[in-house]
Coordinates of C-alpha atoms in Angstrom, one line a residue:
M1 CA 9.5 18.9 -7.9
P2 CA 6.2 17.1 -8.2
I3 CA 5.6 14.5 -5.1
R4 CA 5.9 11.0 -5.9
R5 CA 2.8 9.4 -4.6
V6 CA 3.3 5.8 -3.0
T7 CA 0.4 3.4 -3.1
A8 CA 0.1 0.8 -0.9
R9 CA 1.4 -2.7 -1.2
G10 CA -1.8 -4.6 -1.9
V11 CA -2.4 -1.8 -4.9
T12 CA 0.8 -2.6 -6.5
A13 CA -0.1 -6.2 -6.2
T14 CA -3.4 -5.7 -8.1
W15 CA -1.6 -3.6 -10.6
L16 CA 0.8 -6.8 -11.3
Y17 CA -2.6 -8.8 -11.7
T18 CA -4.0 -6.3 -14.2
V19 CA -1.0 -6.3 -16.2
S20 CA -0.7 -9.9 -16.1
A21 CA -4.5 -10.6 -17.2
I22 CA -4.0 -8.1 -20.1
V23 CA -0.8 -9.6 -21.7
F24 CA -2.4 -13.2 -21.1
F25 CA -5.4 -12.3 -22.9
E26 CA -3.3 -10.5 -25.9
L27 CA -1.0 -13.8 -26.3
I28 CA -4.2 -15.8 -26.1
V29 CA -5.4 -14.0 -28.9
V30 CA -1.9 -14.2 -31.0
L31 CA -2.0 -18.0 -30.2
V32 CA -5.6 -18.5 -31.4
W33 CA -4.7 -16.6 -34.6
G34 CA -1.6 -18.6 -35.4
A35 CA -3.6 -22.0 -34.6
T36 CA -6.7 -20.7 -36.6
L37 CA -4.3 -19.7 -39.6
A38 CA -2.5 -23.0 -39.4
Q39 CA -5.5 -24.9 -39.4
T40 CA -7.2 -22.9 -42.4
G41 CA -3.9 -24.3 -44.7
F42 CA -1.9 -21.1 -44.4
D43 CA 1.7 -21.8 -45.2
R44 CA 4.2 -22.5 -42.2
A45 CA 6.6 -19.3 -42.7
A46 CA 3.2 -17.2 -42.4
V47 CA 2.0 -18.6 -39.2
I48 CA 5.2 -18.4 -37.9
A49 CA 5.6 -14.6 -38.6
V50 CA 2.1 -13.9 -37.1
L51 CA 3.3 -15.5 -34.0
V52 CA 6.7 -13.8 -33.7
G53 CA 5.0 -10.6 -34.8
G54 CA 2.3 -10.9 -32.2
L55 CA 5.2 -11.6 -29.4
V56 CA 7.2 -8.2 -30.5
W57 CA 3.8 -6.4 -30.4
I58 CA 3.1 -7.6 -27.1
L59 CA 6.5 -6.2 -25.5
S60 CA 5.7 -3.4 -27.3
T61 CA 2.7 -2.6 -25.2
A62 CA 4.9 -2.7 -21.9
P63 CA 6.0 1.2 -22.1
L64 CA 2.0 2.0 -22.3
L65 CA 0.9 -0.2 -19.5
R66 CA 3.9 1.5 -17.6
A67 CA 2.9 4.7 -18.2
Y68 CA -0.3 4.1 -17.4
R69 CA 0.4 2.7 -14.2
H70 CA 2.2 5.7 -13.1
R71 CA -0.1 8.3 -14.3
T72 CA -1.6 10.9 -12.2
G73 CA -5.2 11.0 -13.0
E74 CA -5.3 14.3 -13.9
A75 CA -6.6 15.6 -17.6
T76 CA -3.0 15.9 -19.3
A77 CA -2.0 16.4 -23.0
V78 CA -0.8 13.1 -24.9
D79 CA 2.7 12.8 -24.7
W80 CA 3.0 11.6 -28.8
R81 CA 6.7 11.1 -28.3
S82 CA 6.7 8.3 -26.1
I83 CA 3.5 6.7 -27.6
L84 CA 4.6 6.8 -31.4
L85 CA 7.1 3.5 -30.9
P86 CA 4.7 1.2 -29.7
L87 CA 1.6 2.5 -31.6
G88 CA 4.2 2.3 -34.9
V89 CA 4.6 -1.5 -33.6
A90 CA 0.9 -2.2 -33.4
V91 CA 0.5 -0.6 -36.8
A92 CA 3.3 -2.2 -38.5
Y93 CA 2.0 -5.8 -37.1
G94 CA -1.2 -5.2 -38.1
V95 CA -0.3 -4.5 -41.5
L96 CA 2.0 -8.0 -41.4
G97 CA -1.0 -9.8 -40.4
W98 CA -3.1 -8.6 -43.3
T99 CA -0.8 -8.9 -45.7
L100 CA -0.2 -12.7 -45.1
S101 CA -3.6 -13.6 -43.9
G102 CA -5.8 -10.7 -46.2
L103 CA -8.0 -10.7 -42.8
W104 CA -9.0 -7.2 -42.1
V105 CA -9.8 -7.6 -38.6
L106 CA -5.9 -8.5 -38.0
L107 CA -5.2 -5.4 -39.5
M108 CA -7.1 -3.3 -37.2
L109 CA -6.8 -5.5 -34.0
P110 CA -2.9 -4.5 -33.1
L111 CA -3.7 -0.7 -33.3
A112 CA -7.3 -0.9 -31.6
Q113 CA -5.6 -2.8 -28.7
S114 CA -2.9 -0.3 -28.0
L115 CA -5.1 2.9 -28.2
Q116 CA -7.0 1.3 -25.4
L117 CA -3.8 1.3 -23.4
L118 CA -3.5 5.3 -23.7
D119 CA -4.8 7.6 -20.8
W120 CA -7.4 8.9 -22.4
P121 CA -10.5 10.7 -20.7
R122 CA -13.4 8.6 -19.2
S123 CA -15.7 9.3 -21.6
V124 CA -13.4 9.5 -24.9
R125 CA -12.3 6.0 -23.6
A126 CA -15.8 4.8 -23.3
R127 CA -17.1 6.2 -26.9
M128 CA -13.5 4.4 -28.3
V129 CA -13.9 0.9 -27.3
L130 CA -18.0 1.0 -28.4
V131 CA -16.7 2.3 -31.6
V132 CA -13.8 -0.3 -31.6
T133 CA -15.7 -3.2 -30.8
A134 CA -18.6 -2.4 -33.6
L135 CA -16.0 -2.1 -36.0
L136 CA -14.3 -5.4 -35.3
V137 CA -17.5 -7.3 -35.4
G138 CA -18.0 -5.5 -39.4
L139 CA -14.7 -6.5 -40.3
W140 CA -15.0 -10.1 -38.7
V141 CA -18.5 -10.4 -40.5
V142 CA -16.3 -9.5 -43.8
D143 CA -13.5 -11.9 -43.3
V144 CA -15.8 -14.7 -43.1
N145 CA -18.3 -13.7 -45.9
V146 CA -16.1 -12.0 -48.4
V147 CA -12.4 -12.5 -48.2
F148 CA -12.2 -16.2 -47.1
P149 CA -16.0 -17.2 -48.0
E150 CA -16.8 -21.2 -47.9
P151 CA -15.4 -23.6 -46.9
A152 CA -12.0 -21.3 -45.9
L153 CA -12.5 -19.9 -41.9
S154 CA -15.8 -21.6 -41.8
A155 CA -14.3 -25.2 -42.4
V156 CA -12.3 -24.8 -38.8
G157 CA -13.9 -26.3 -36.0
D158 CA -15.1 -23.2 -34.4
R159 CA -15.1 -20.5 -36.9
Y160 CA -15.9 -17.6 -34.2
V161 CA -13.2 -18.4 -31.8
A162 CA -10.5 -16.3 -33.3
G163 CA -13.3 -13.3 -33.9
V164 CA -14.7 -13.8 -30.7
F165 CA -11.0 -13.3 -29.0
S166 CA -10.5 -10.6 -31.2
I167 CA -13.8 -8.5 -30.7
L168 CA -13.4 -9.0 -26.8
L169 CA -10.2 -8.1 -26.1
P170 CA -10.1 -4.2 -26.5
L171 CA -13.4 -4.5 -24.2
T172 CA -11.8 -6.5 -21.5
T173 CA -8.6 -4.3 -21.5
V174 CA -10.8 -1.4 -20.7
M175 CA -12.8 -3.5 -18.6
S176 CA -9.4 -4.3 -16.4
L177 CA -8.3 -0.7 -16.6
W178 CA -11.7 0.4 -15.4
W179 CA -11.3 -1.7 -12.1
W180 CA -7.7 -0.4 -11.8
D181 CA -9.0 3.5 -11.9
V182 CA -11.6 2.4 -9.2
L183 CA -9.1 1.0 -6.9
I184 CA -6.6 3.7 -7.5
A185 CA -9.2 6.2 -6.7
L186 CA -10.2 4.3 -3.5
D187 CA -6.3 4.4 -2.6
R188 CA -6.0 8.1 -3.1
A189 CA -9.3 8.8 -1.1
R190 CA -7.4 6.4 1.5
I191 CA -4.4 9.0 1.5
S192 CA -6.5 11.7 1.6
E193 CA -8.5 10.6 4.6
A194 CA -5.2 9.8 6.6
R195 CA -3.7 13.1 5.8
L196 CA -7.3 14.8 6.9
A197 CA -7.2 13.2 9.8
A198 CA -3.5 13.9 10.7
T199 CA -4.4 17.4 9.8
Q200 CA -7.2 17.6 12.1
E201 CA -5.4 16.0 14.9
R202 CA -2.7 18.6 14.3
L203 CA -5.5 21.3 14.7
N204 CA -6.8 19.8 17.7
V205 CA -3.3 19.7 19.4
A206 CA -2.8 23.3 18.5
T207 CA -6.2 24.3 19.8
D208 CA -5.7 22.3 23.2
V209 CA -2.1 23.9 23.9
H210 CA -3.4 27.6 22.8
D211 CA -6.3 27.1 25.4
L212 CA -4.0 25.6 28.3
Q213 CA -1.0 27.6 27.8
G214 CA -3.2 30.7 27.1
H215 CA -5.5 30.5 30.2
H216 CA -2.2 29.8 32.4
L217 CA 0.1 32.6 30.8
E218 CA -2.8 35.3 31.5
V219 CA -3.4 34.3 35.0
I220 CA 0.7 34.5 35.6
A221 CA 0.7 37.7 33.6
L222 CA -1.9 39.3 36.0
Q223 CA -0.2 37.8 38.8
L224 CA 3.4 39.2 38.3
E225 CA 1.7 42.7 37.2
L226 CA -0.4 42.7 40.8
A227 CA 2.9 41.8 42.8
E228 CA 4.8 44.7 40.6
R229 CA 2.2 46.9 42.0
L230 CA 2.2 45.7 45.6
L231 CA 6.1 45.3 45.7
H232 CA 6.2 48.8 47.8
A233 CA 3.3 49.4 49.2
D234 CA 2.5 45.8 50.7
P235 CA 5.8 43.5 50.3
G236 CA 4.1 40.8 52.0
A237 CA 1.0 40.9 49.5
A238 CA 3.5 41.0 46.6
L239 CA 5.3 38.0 47.9
E240 CA 2.1 35.9 48.0
Q241 CA 1.4 37.0 44.1
L242 CA 4.7 35.6 43.2
R243 CA 4.0 32.4 45.0
A244 CA 0.9 32.4 43.3
A245 CA 2.5 32.7 40.0
R246 CA 5.0 30.3 40.7
L247 CA 2.1 27.5 41.4
S248 CA 0.4 28.6 38.2
V249 CA 3.4 27.9 36.3
D250 CA 3.8 24.4 37.7
E251 CA 0.2 24.1 36.9
A252 CA 0.9 24.9 33.3
R253 CA 4.0 22.7 33.5
Q254 CA 1.8 19.7 34.4
G255 CA -1.0 20.4 32.2
T256 CA 1.7 20.2 29.3
R257 CA 3.0 16.8 30.5
D258 CA -0.5 15.6 30.6
L259 CA -1.4 17.2 27.2
A260 CA 1.5 15.5 25.7
T261 CA 0.8 11.9 27.3
R262 CA -2.7 11.8 25.9
F263 CA -1.5 12.6 22.2
R264 CA 1.4 10.3 22.8
S265 CA -1.0 7.3 24.0
V266 CA -1.9 4.9 21.1
P267 CA -4.5 2.0 22.3
L268 CA -2.5 -1.4 22.3
P269 CA -5.0 -3.1 19.5
D270 CA -3.7 0.0 17.2
E271 CA -0.2 -0.4 18.4
L272 CA -0.4 -4.0 17.2
A273 CA -2.0 -2.9 13.9
N274 CA 0.6 -0.4 13.4
A275 CA 3.4 -3.0 14.0
R276 CA 1.9 -5.8 11.5
D277 CA 1.1 -3.0 8.8
L278 CA 4.6 -2.2 9.1
L279 CA 6.2 -5.6 8.9
R280 CA 3.9 -6.0 5.8
A281 CA 5.3 -3.0 4.2
A282 CA 8.4 -4.3 4.8
G283 CA 8.0 -7.7 3.0
I284 CA 7.2 -9.8 6.1
A285 CA 3.9 -11.9 6.2
A286 CA 2.7 -10.7 9.8
D287 CA -0.5 -11.6 11.5
T288 CA -1.8 -10.6 14.6
V289 CA -3.9 -12.5 17.4
V290 CA -5.5 -9.9 20.0
A291 CA -7.8 -9.9 22.6
P292 CA -10.9 -8.4 22.4
D293 CA -10.4 -6.6 25.5
A294 CA -6.7 -5.8 24.8
G295 CA -7.3 -2.2 25.4
S296 CA -7.6 -2.5 28.8
A297 CA -4.0 -4.1 28.9
P298 CA -0.9 -1.5 30.8
A299 CA -0.1 0.3 27.2
S300 CA 2.7 2.0 29.1
V301 CA 4.4 -1.3 29.6
F302 CA 3.5 -3.4 26.3
G303 CA 3.3 -0.3 24.1
P304 CA 7.7 0.6 24.1
V305 CA 8.1 -3.4 24.2
I306 CA 5.8 -3.6 20.8
R307 CA 7.8 -0.9 19.4
E308 CA 11.3 -2.4 20.3
T309 CA 10.6 -6.2 19.2
T310 CA 9.2 -4.8 16.0
T311 CA 12.2 -2.7 15.0
N312 CA 14.2 -5.7 15.9
V313 CA 12.4 -7.9 13.5
L314 CA 12.8 -5.8 11.2
R315 CA 16.6 -5.0 11.6
H316 CA 17.7 -8.8 12.4
G317 CA 14.8 -10.9 11.4
G318 CA 15.6 -11.5 7.8
G319 CA 12.7 -13.8 7.4
K320 CA 9.8 -13.6 5.9
Q321 CA 7.0 -14.5 8.3
A322 CA 6.1 -13.0 11.6
R323 CA 3.0 -13.2 14.4
L324 CA 2.3 -11.2 17.0
T325 CA -0.1 -12.2 19.8
L326 CA -1.5 -10.5 22.5
T327 CA -3.9 -12.2 25.1
R328 CA -4.9 -12.3 28.7
H329 CA -4.2 -15.4 30.8
G330 CA -5.7 -15.0 34.3
D331 CA -4.3 -11.9 36.1
H332 CA -1.8 -11.4 33.7
W333 CA -1.3 -10.4 30.1
R334 CA 0.8 -12.1 27.6
Y335 CA 2.5 -10.8 24.8
E336 CA 4.3 -12.7 21.8
I337 CA 6.2 -12.3 18.9
C338 CA 7.6 -15.2 17.0
N339 CA 9.4 -14.5 13.3
D340 CA 11.2 -16.7 11.3
V341 CA 15.2 -16.2 10.6
V342 CA 17.6 -16.9 7.9
A343 CA 20.5 -19.5 8.9
A344 CA 23.0 -16.7 8.8
E345 CA 21.4 -14.3 11.2
A346 CA 20.0 -17.0 13.5
P347 CA 20.7 -16.6 17.3
P348 CA 21.9 -19.5 19.5
T349 CA 19.7 -22.5 19.7
Q350 CA 19.3 -22.7 23.6
P351 CA 17.1 -20.3 25.1
S352 CA 18.3 -17.3 27.5
P353 CA 18.8 -18.5 30.8
A354 CA 17.0 -15.5 32.4
P355 CA 15.4 -12.6 31.2
G356 CA 17.2 -9.8 30.2
S357 CA 20.6 -12.1 30.5
S358 CA 23.5 -10.8 28.3
S359 CA 24.6 -14.5 26.9
G360 CA 24.1 -15.6 23.6
S361 CA 24.2 -13.1 20.5
T362 CA 25.1 -9.6 21.8
R363 CA 23.9 -8.4 18.4
W364 CA 20.0 -9.6 19.8
G365 CA 21.0 -8.8 23.3
T366 CA 21.2 -5.2 23.8
G367 CA 17.6 -4.1 23.0
L368 CA 16.3 -7.3 25.2
E369 CA 18.2 -6.4 27.8
G370 CA 16.3 -2.9 27.9
M371 CA 13.1 -4.6 27.5
A372 CA 13.8 -6.6 30.1
R373 CA 14.3 -4.1 32.8
R374 CA 11.5 -2.1 31.5
V375 CA 9.3 -5.0 32.0
G376 CA 10.8 -6.0 35.0
D377 CA 10.2 -2.5 36.6
A378 CA 6.5 -3.1 35.8
G379 CA 6.4 -6.5 38.0
G380 CA 6.5 -8.4 34.7
S381 CA 9.2 -10.9 32.9
L382 CA 10.8 -11.3 29.4
E383 CA 11.4 -14.8 27.8
V384 CA 13.8 -14.9 25.2
I385 CA 13.3 -18.6 23.1
P386 CA 15.8 -18.4 20.4
G387 CA 15.7 -21.2 17.8
A388 CA 17.5 -22.4 14.5
A389 CA 14.7 -21.2 12.0
D390 CA 12.7 -18.8 14.4
F391 CA 13.0 -16.4 17.2
T392 CA 10.6 -15.8 19.9
V393 CA 10.1 -13.3 22.6
I394 CA 7.3 -13.3 25.0
V395 CA 6.6 -10.7 27.6
T396 CA 4.2 -11.3 30.8
V397 CA 3.0 -8.3 33.0
P398 CA 0.6 -8.2 35.9
A399 CA -2.8 -6.9 34.8
D400 CA -2.9 -3.7 36.6
A401 CA 1.1 -3.1 35.8
E402 CA 2.5 0.5 34.9
F403 CA 6.0 1.3 34.1
R404 CA 7.9 3.0 37.1
G405 CA 10.8 3.8 35.1

């Protein structure tokens, strides 16, 4: 089963901007042609038919854009069954525009534009847009000078407006899609880099565990083997080797704990950045204010608090904004997280009377009580300020505090 690639939220937003620009430009071209034909003296029914047909054609490009959005970036055969209908609509609209107006550029433009939305190889697309642009220029020249000689199209205030928009439409589309391709390449590079970093980290962990445990296990095995040999000849010496083996086991256990602690610990600036990214991924506009020396704050206290409060915002907040702050005030560090809440989720308006107090909404209280105990064990304090429209948690901890739970 193929793995579905998940792009960042900003990448998805960029795609929406790209599609909006392409569709907007197509709509402008259709409207400009409708206005040009109306000013030239064409029948109102013909102008309306060109406008309505243009809207149908623009809608038919939606499947092509959707397929381009979810392409893998690898060379694949064109699935003609999925593109025949959009291309057929483009051809039909071109024939309709040419039949009603006699303009060759209207015959070619819809199909030329729809072809640019297909997932062509880069070299093919570059050659295609150059050929299409040159062809549209030639057809526009023919329309102005042969099909509608003076004073037809040239009588319009600016006879080049419709032609310029038509000629630039495929080129502008290709440039927009090229920008999207660059962004997708960067996003894939970011994902690959993250996976490579994770793989490298796993290799580092495996190497450290192998070196640590391999050394201790080798020593323990030698000590036990020596104790077995000395068991009958010198029981006292054998007992000493058994005691040494036990000490080696304790050293291996402690070394494993230290190794696990080292890999579990995350610098607080990174912890806050991860919390911000997690909230943004959930659709919450999150911002952080972090002191330059935040790395020296007691991570064993603030790390779990940051993770727990972030989880609370995701589970119970229901709002759209959050702000996380970690700053130093004298000999204390202060962490504050404030998020807006919807009316149905808002906790009581009065502040909690004491850190960790169970008064107020029980839905919000359990996790906060656990945090209050953890912070209290480190000599700090937790303050909860619930409001009608927001919810704030403030944690103040001495700079030299460490969790002793």
